[in-house]
Short mmCIF file of C-alpha atoms (C1' of nucleotides) in Angstrom, two decimals:
data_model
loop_
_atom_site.label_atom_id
_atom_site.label_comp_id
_atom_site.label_asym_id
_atom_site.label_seq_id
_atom_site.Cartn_x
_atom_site.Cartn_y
_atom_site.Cartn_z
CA UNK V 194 -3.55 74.16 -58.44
CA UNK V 195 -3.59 71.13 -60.67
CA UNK V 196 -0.71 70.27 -62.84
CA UNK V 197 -2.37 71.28 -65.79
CA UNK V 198 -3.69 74.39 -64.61
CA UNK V 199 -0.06 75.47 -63.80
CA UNK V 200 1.64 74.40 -66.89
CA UNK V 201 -0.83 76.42 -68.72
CA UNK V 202 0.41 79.61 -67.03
CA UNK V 203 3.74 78.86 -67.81
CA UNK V 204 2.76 78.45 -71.53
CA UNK V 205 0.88 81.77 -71.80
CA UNK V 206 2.88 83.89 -69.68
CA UNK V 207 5.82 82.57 -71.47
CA UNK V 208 4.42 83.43 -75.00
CA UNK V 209 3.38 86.84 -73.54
CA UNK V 210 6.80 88.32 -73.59
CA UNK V 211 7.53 89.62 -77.48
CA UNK V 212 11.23 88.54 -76.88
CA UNK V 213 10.66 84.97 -76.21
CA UNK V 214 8.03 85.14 -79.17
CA UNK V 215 11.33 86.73 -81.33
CA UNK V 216 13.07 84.10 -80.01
CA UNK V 217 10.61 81.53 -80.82
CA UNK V 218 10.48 82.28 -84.27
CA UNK V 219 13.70 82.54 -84.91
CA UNK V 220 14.06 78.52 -83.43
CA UNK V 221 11.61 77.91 -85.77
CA UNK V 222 13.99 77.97 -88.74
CA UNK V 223 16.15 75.88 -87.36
CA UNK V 224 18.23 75.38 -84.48
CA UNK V 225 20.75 77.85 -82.88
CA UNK V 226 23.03 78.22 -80.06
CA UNK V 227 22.23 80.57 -76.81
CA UNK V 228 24.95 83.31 -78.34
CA UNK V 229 24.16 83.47 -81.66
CA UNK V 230 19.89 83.91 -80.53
CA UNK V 231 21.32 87.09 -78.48
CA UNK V 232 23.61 88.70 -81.41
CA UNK V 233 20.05 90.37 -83.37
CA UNK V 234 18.31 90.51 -80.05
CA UNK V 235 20.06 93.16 -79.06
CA UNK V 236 20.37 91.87 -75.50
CA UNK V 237 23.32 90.23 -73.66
CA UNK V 238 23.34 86.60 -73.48
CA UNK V 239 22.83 86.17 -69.77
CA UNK V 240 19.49 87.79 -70.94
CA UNK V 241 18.99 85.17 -73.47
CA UNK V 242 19.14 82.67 -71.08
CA UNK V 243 17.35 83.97 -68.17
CA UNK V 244 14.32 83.96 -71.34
CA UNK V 245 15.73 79.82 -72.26
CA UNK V 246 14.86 78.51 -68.83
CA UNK V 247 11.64 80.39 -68.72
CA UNK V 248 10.93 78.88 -72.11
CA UNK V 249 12.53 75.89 -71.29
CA UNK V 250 10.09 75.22 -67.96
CA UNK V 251 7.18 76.22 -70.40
CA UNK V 252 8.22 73.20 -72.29
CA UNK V 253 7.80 75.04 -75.33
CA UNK V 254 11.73 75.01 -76.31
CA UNK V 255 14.57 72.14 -75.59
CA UNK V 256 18.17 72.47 -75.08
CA UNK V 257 21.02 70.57 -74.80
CA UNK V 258 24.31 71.63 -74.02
CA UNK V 259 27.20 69.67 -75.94
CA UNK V 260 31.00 71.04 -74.71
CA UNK V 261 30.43 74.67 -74.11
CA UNK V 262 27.58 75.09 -76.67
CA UNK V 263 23.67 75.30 -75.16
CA UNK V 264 21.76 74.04 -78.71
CA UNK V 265 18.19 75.29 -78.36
CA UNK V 266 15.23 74.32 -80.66
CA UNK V 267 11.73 73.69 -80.50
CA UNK V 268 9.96 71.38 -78.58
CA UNK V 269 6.74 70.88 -80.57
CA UNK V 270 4.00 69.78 -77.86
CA UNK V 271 4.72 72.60 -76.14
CA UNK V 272 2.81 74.64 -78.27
CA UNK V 273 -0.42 72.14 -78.78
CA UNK V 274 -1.08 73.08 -74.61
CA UNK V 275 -1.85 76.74 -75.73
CA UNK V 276 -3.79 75.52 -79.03
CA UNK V 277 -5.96 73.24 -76.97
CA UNK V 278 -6.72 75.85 -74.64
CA UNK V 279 -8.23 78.45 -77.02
CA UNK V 280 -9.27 75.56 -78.91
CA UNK V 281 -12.05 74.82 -76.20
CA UNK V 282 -12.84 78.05 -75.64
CA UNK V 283 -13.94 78.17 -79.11
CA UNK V 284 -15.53 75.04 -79.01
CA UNK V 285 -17.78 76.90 -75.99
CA UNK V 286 -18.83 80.05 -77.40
CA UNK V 287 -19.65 78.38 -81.19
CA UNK V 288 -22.16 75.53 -79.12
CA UNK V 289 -23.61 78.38 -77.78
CA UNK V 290 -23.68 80.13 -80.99
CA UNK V 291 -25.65 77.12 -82.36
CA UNK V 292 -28.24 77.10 -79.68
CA UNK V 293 -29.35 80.96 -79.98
CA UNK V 294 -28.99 83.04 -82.82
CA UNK V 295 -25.14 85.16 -83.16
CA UNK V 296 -26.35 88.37 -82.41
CA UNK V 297 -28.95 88.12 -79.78
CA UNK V 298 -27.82 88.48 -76.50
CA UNK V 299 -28.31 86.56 -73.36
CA UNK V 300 -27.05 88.46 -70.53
CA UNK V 301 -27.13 85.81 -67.16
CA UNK V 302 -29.18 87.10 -64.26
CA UNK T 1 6.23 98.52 -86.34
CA UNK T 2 3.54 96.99 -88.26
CA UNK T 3 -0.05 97.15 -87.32
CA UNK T 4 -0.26 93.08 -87.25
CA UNK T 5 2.68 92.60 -85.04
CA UNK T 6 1.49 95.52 -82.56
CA UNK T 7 -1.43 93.32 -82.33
CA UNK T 8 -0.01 90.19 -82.19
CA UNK T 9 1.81 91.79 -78.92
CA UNK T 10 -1.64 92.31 -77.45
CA UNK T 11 -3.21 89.61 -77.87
CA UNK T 12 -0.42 87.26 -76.25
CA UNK T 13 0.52 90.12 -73.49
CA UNK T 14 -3.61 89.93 -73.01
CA UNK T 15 -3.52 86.30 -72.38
CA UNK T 16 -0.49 85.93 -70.84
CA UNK T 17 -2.19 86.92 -66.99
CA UNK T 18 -4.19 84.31 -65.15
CA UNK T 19 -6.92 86.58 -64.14
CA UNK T 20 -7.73 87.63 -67.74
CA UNK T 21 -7.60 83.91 -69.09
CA UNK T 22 -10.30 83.52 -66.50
CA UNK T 23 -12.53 86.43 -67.10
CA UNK T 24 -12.22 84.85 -71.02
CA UNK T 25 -12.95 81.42 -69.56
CA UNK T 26 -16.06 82.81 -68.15
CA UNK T 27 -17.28 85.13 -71.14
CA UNK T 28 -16.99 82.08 -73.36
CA UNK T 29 -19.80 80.25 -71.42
CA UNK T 30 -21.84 83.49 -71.96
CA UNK T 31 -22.00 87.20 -72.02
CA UNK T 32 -22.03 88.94 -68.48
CA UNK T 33 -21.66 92.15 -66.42
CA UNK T 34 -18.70 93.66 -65.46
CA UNK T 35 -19.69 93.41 -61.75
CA UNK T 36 -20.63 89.70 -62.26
CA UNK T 37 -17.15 88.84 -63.37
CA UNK T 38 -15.50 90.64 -60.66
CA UNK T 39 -17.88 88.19 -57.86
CA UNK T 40 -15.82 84.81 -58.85
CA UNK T 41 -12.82 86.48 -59.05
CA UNK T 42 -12.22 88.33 -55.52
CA UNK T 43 -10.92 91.03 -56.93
CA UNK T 44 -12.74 94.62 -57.31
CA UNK T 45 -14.88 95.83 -60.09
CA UNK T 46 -12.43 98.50 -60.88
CA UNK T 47 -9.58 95.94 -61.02
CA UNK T 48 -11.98 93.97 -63.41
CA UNK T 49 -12.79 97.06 -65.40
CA UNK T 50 -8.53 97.41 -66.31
CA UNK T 51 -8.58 94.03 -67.29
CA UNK T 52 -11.26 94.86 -69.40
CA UNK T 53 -9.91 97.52 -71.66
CA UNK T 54 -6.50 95.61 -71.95
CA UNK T 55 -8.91 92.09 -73.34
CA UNK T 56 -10.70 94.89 -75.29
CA UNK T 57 -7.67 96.93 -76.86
CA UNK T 58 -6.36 93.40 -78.27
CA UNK T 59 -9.55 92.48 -79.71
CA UNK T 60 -10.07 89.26 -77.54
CA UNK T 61 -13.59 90.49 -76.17
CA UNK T 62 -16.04 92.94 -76.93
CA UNK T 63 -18.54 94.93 -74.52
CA UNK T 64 -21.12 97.07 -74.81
CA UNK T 65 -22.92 99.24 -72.53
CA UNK T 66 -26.63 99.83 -72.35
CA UNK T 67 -28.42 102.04 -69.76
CA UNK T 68 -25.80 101.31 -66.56
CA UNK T 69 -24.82 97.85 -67.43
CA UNK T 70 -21.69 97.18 -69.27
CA UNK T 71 -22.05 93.57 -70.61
CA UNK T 72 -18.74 91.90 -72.16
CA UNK T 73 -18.82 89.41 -74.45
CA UNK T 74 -16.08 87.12 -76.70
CA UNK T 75 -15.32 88.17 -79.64
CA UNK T 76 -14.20 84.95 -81.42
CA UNK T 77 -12.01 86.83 -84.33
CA UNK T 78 -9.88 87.95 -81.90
CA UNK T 79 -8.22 84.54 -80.87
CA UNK T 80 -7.36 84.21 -84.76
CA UNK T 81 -4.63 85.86 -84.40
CA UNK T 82 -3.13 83.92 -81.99
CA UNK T 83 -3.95 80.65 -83.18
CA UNK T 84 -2.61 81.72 -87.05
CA UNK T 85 0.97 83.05 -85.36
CA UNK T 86 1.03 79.52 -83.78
CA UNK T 87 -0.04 77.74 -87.15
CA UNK T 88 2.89 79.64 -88.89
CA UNK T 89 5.83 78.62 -86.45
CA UNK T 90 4.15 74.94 -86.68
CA UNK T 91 4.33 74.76 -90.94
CA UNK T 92 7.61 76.03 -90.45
CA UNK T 93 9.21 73.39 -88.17
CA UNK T 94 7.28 70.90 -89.82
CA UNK T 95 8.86 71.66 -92.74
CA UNK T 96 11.99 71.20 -91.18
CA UNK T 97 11.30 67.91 -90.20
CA UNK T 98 10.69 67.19 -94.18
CA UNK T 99 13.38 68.36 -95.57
CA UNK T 100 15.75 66.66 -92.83
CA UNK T 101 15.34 63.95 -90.15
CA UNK T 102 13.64 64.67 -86.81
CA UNK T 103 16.32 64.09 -84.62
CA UNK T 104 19.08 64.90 -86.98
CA UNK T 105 20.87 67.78 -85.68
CA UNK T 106 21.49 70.88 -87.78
CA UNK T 107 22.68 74.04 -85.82
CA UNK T 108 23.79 76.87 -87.71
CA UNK T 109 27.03 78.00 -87.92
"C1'" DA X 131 -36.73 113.26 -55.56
"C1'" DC X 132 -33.97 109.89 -53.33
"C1'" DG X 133 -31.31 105.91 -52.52
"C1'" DA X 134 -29.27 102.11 -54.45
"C1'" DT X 135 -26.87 100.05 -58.21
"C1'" DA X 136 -23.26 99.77 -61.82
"C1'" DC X 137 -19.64 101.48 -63.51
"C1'" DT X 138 -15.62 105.01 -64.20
"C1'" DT X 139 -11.50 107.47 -63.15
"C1'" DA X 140 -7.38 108.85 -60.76
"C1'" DA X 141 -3.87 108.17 -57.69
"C1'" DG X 142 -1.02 105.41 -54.91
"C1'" DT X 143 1.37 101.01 -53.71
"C1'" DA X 144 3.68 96.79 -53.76
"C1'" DT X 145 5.28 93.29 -56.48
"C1'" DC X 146 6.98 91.34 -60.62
"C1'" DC X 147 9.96 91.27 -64.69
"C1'" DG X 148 13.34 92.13 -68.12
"C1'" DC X 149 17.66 93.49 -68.33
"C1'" DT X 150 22.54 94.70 -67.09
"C1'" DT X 151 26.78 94.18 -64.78
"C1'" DG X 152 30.48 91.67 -62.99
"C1'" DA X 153 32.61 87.61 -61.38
"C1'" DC X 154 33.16 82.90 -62.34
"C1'" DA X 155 33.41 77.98 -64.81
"C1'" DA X 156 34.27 75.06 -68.51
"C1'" DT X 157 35.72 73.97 -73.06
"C1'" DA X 158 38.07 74.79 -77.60
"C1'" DG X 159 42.00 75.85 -80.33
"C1'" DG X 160 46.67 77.27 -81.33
"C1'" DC J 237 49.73 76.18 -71.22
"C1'" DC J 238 47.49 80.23 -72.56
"C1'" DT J 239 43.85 82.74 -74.36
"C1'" DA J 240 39.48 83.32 -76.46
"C1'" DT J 241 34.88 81.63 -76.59
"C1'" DT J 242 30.56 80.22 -74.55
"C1'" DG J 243 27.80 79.92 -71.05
"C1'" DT J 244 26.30 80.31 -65.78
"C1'" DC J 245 25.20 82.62 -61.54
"C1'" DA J 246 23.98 86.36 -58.30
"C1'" DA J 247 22.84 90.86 -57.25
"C1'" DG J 248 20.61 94.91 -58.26
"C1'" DC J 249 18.17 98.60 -60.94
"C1'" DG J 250 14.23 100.70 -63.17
"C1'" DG J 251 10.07 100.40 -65.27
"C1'" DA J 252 5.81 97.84 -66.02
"C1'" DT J 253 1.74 95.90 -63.98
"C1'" DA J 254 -1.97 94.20 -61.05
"C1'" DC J 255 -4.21 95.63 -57.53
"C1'" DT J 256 -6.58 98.88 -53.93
"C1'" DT J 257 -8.91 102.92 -52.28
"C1'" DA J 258 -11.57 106.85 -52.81
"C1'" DA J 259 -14.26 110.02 -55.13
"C1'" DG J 260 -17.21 110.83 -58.95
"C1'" DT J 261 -20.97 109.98 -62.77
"C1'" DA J 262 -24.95 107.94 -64.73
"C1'" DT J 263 -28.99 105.13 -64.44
"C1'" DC J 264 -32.65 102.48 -62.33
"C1'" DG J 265 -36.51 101.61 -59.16
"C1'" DT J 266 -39.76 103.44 -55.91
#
DNA sequence: ACGATACTTAAGTATCCGCTTGACAATAGG
DNA sequence: CCTATTGTCAAGCGGATACTTAAGTATCGT
């Protein structure tokens, strides 16, 4: 499986889980330490950051640990793998939508 | 829960497996039968079929049957969704990076 | 009418995943 | 130093999930 391929696995399936999406959001205000994402999670920390690494290997968060604090906040480009794939996909089904008409279909075979 | 954010959940959980980004792959290259996705994919029609309803439930593709053929197609509103929660985490980091300096740390607490 | 095609449905299975618990490590603060 | 805080690691549990098989329904072509 090419690089690619694989990384954009790791994206998706790591966006597919509504508590890395919570915890997403919430590192999009600002940055936060592993402890304080798990207090209105509801979840124990060890939870929290079983969910880091998986977001961390997505690439779509970054953390760095400083003493006995784990900072966590948003790695940007992470997100832009994700955008680009839909992103073609779109750019697929609207050149097709300019070549025949919206509505009328064109089953293959 | 709100209706949005139930949706939100299955539009990411929808596109968080492999097998359904690649049935959504194909169907954006054109509309086909349910049996003609399953070919590609080495997987059964029936296993196809379950993917199906989950892509349909979340809005992500739309199929419609006529005489015995069931013939799926995108359904390009559906991907909205998921592109807009992205947008909103991005203005929200970005403005972030306004107010303060990129690499400036600011954890709270 | 009959067989073949295209799908549907239900049930079972094996694996994956999110989470907890409990023990441990390292740092911070009095 | 001693204790509290913060995080790490490993093991295990239970439920979700992706698949298969098998039996059934509906439609098409001859």
């Amino acid at each position: 499986m090419p690089r690619q391929k694989a990384n954009i696995d790791r994206v998706f399936h790591a966006l597919g889980d509504p508590t890395r999406r919570a915890i997403v959001e919430r590192l999009s205000e600002a940055p936060i330490s592993a402890s304080h994402l798990a207090t209105p999670l509801k979840i124990t920390v060890a939870a929290v950051v079983q969910h880091l690494q998986i977001l961390e290997k997505s690439g779509l968060v970054r953390t760095t640990k400083v003493g006995r604090v784990r900072t966590c906040r948003i790695e940007p480009k992470g997100f832009s793998v994700a955008e680009q794939w839909i992103g073609e996909r779109r750019s697929m089904w609207e050149k097709r939508f300019d070549r025949l008409g919206d509505f009328l279909a064109e089953p293959e075979e």
